[in-house]
GROMACS .gro file of C-alpha atoms in nm:
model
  173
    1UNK     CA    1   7.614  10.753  11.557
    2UNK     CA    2   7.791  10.916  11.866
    3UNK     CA    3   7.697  11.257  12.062
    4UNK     CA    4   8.108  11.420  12.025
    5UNK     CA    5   8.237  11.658  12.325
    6UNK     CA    6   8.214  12.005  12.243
    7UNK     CA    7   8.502  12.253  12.314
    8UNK     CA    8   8.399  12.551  12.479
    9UNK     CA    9   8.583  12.857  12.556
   10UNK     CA   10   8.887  12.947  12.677
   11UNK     CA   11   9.023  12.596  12.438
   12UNK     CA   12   9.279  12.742  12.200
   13UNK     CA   13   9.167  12.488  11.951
   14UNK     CA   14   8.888  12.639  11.888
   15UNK     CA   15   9.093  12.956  11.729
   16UNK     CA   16   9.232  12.693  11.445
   17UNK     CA   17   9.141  12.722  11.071
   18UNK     CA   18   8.980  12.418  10.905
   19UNK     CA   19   9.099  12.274  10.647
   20UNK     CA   20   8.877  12.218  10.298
   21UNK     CA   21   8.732  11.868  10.261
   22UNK     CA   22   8.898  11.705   9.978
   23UNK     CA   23   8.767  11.360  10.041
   24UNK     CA   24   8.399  11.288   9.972
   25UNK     CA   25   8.397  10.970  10.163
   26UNK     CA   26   8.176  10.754  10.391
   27UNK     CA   27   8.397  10.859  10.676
   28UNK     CA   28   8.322  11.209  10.595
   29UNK     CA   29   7.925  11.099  10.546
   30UNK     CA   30   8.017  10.940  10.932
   31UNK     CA   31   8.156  11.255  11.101
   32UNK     CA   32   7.849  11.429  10.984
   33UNK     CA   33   7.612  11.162  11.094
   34UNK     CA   34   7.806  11.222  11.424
   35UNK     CA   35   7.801  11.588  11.383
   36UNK     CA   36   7.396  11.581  11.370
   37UNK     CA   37   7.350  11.338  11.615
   38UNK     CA   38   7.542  11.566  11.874
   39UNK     CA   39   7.377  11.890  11.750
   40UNK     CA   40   7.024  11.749  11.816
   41UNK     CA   41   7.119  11.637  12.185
   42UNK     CA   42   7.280  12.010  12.242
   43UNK     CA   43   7.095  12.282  12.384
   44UNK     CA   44   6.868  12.446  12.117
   45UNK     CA   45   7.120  12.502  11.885
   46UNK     CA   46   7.037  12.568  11.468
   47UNK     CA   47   7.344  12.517  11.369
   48UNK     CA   48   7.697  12.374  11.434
   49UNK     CA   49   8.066  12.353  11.304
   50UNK     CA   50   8.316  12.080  11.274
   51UNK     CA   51   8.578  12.254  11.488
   52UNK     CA   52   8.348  12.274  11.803
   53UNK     CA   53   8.395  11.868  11.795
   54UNK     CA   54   8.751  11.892  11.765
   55UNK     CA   55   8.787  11.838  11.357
   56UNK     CA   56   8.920  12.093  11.169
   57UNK     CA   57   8.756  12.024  10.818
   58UNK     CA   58   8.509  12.324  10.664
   59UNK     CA   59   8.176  12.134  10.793
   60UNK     CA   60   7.863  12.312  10.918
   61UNK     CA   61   7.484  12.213  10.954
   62UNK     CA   62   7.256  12.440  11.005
   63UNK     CA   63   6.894  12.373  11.076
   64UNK     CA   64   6.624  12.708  11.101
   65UNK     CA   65   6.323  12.509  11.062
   66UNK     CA   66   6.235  12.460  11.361
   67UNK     CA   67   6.289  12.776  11.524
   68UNK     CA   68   5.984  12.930  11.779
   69UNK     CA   69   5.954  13.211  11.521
   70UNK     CA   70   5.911  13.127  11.218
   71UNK     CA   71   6.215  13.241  10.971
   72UNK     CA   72   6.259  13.259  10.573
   73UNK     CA   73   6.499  12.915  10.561
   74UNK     CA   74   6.611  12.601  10.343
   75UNK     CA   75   6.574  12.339  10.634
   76UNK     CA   76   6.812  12.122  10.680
   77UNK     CA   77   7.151  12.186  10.523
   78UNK     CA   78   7.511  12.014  10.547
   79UNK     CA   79   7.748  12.270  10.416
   80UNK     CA   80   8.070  12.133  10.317
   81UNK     CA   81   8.341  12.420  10.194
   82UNK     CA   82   8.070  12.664  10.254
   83UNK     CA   83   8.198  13.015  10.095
   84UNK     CA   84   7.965  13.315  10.108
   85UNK     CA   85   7.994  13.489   9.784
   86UNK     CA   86   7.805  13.796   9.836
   87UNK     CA   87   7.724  14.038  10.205
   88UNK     CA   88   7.453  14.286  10.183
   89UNK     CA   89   7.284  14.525  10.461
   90UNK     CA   90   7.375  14.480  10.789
   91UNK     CA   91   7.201  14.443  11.157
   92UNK     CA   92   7.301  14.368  11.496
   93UNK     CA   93   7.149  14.074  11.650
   94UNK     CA   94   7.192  13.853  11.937
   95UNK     CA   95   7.358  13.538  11.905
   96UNK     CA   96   7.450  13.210  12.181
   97UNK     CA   97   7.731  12.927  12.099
   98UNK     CA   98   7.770  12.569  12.191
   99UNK     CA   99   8.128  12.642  12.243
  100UNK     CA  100   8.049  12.944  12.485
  101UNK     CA  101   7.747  12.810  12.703
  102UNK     CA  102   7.773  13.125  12.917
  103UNK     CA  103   7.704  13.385  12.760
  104UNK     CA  104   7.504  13.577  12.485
  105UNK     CA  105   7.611  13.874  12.266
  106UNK     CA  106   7.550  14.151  11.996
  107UNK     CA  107   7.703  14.067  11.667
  108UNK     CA  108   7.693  14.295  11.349
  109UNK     CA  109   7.603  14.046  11.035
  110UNK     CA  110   7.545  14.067  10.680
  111UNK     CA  111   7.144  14.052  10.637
  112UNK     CA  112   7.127  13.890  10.317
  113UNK     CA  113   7.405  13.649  10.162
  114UNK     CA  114   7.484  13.425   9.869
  115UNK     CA  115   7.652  13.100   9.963
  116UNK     CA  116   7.830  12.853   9.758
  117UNK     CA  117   7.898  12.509   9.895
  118UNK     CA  118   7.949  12.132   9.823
  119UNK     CA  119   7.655  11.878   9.973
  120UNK     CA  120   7.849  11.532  10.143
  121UNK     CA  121   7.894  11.357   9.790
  122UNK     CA  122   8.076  11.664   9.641
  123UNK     CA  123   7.764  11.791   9.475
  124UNK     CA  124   7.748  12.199   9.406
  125UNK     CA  125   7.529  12.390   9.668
  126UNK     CA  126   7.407  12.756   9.633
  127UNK     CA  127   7.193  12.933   9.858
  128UNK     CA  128   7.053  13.278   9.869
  129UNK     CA  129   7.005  13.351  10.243
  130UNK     CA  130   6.833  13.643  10.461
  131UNK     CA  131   6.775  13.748  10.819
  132UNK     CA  132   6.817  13.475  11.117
  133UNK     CA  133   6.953  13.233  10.858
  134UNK     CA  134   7.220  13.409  10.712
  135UNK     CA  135   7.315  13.524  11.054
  136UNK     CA  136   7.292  13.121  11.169
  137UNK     CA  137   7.571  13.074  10.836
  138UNK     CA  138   7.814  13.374  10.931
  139UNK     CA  139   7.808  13.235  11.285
  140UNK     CA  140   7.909  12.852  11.187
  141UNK     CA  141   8.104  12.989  10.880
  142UNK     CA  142   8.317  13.226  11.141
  143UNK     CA  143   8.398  12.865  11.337
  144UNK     CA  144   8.580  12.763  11.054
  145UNK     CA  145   8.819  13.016  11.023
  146UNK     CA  146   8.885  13.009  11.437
  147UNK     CA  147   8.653  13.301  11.528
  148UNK     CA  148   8.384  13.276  11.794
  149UNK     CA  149   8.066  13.595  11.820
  150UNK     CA  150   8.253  13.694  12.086
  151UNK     CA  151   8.578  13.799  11.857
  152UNK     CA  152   8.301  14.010  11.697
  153UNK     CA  153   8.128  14.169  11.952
  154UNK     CA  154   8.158  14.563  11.926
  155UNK     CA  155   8.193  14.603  12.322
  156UNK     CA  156   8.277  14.313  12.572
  157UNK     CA  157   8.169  14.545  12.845
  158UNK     CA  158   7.831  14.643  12.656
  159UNK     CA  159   7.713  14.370  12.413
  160UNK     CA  160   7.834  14.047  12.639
  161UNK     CA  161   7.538  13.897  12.824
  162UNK     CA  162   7.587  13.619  13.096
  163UNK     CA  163   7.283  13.400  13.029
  164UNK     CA  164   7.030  13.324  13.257
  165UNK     CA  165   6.915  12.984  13.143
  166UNK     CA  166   7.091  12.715  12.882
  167UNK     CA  167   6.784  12.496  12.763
  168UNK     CA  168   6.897  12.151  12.705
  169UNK     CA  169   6.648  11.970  12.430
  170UNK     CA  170   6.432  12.231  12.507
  171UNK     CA  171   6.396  12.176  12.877
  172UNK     CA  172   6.639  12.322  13.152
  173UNK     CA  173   6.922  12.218  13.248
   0.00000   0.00000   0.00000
């Protein structure tokens, strides 16, 4: 396995659509491997998207399991083609990126979703969702189609945060 560089804002590549995974492979088993392996090193992070490493294929983990509140979540998922189905409610909440280590902001997200997917063999996924999760699968989901929180933010001036303190394996940096 290999811990991949993450793009980070202002790289344009980050604002490219992924393509759908068509190939159920061990290569594709191998990015994700990858994938993981540089998630877990990151700072903190529950989830993360194939196009912050630089591949443009419709890949997310997410992980909520182990957050310091506990959360209605599945664990550990790889998403492959994730699609959500269904939005209902909404809420602001605050959300923090890989791809922009600086700052923080408000996003408005669906509070409940239904999610269809593929697992890495090509096997069906579906996944009813709520709170912190849901809002960890819009986030990652968003990456896919070349949208970052901040494209989402109501306000830059209002609901953009400069962060004080980017935890690295939950220590500081």
């Amino acid at each position: 396995m290999a811990i991949l560089d993450i793009l980070t804002l202002p790289d344009d590549a980050l604002k490219q659509v992924s393509e759908p995974v068509t190939d159920f492979d061990d290569a594709l088993r191998a990015f994700i491997a990858d994938l993981e392996e540089t998630r877990v090193n990151g700072p903190a992070a529950v989830g993360i998207a194939a196009p912050q490493v630089g591949c443009f294929k419709r890949v997310v983990i997410i992980d909520c399991s182990t957050t310091r509140k506990p959360v209605p979540n599945h664990g550990y998922m790889v998403l492959v083609n994730p699609e959500i189905t269904h939005w209902e409610g909404y809420e602001m909440g605050r959300e923090g990126c890989l791809s922009v280590p600086d700052y923080t902001g408000n996003v408005i997200r669906a509070t409940r979703i239904h999610l269809v997917a593929k697992d890495p063999y090509g096997e069906p996924l579906e996944f009813d969702m709520e709170g912190y999760e849901a809002r960890a699968a819009q986030h990652e989901i968003d990456h896919l189609d070349g949208m970052l929180f901040v494209d989402r933010v109501v306000s830059r001036r209002t609901d953009l945060f400069k962060r004080k303190v980017y935890q690295k394996g939950g220590k500081s940096k």
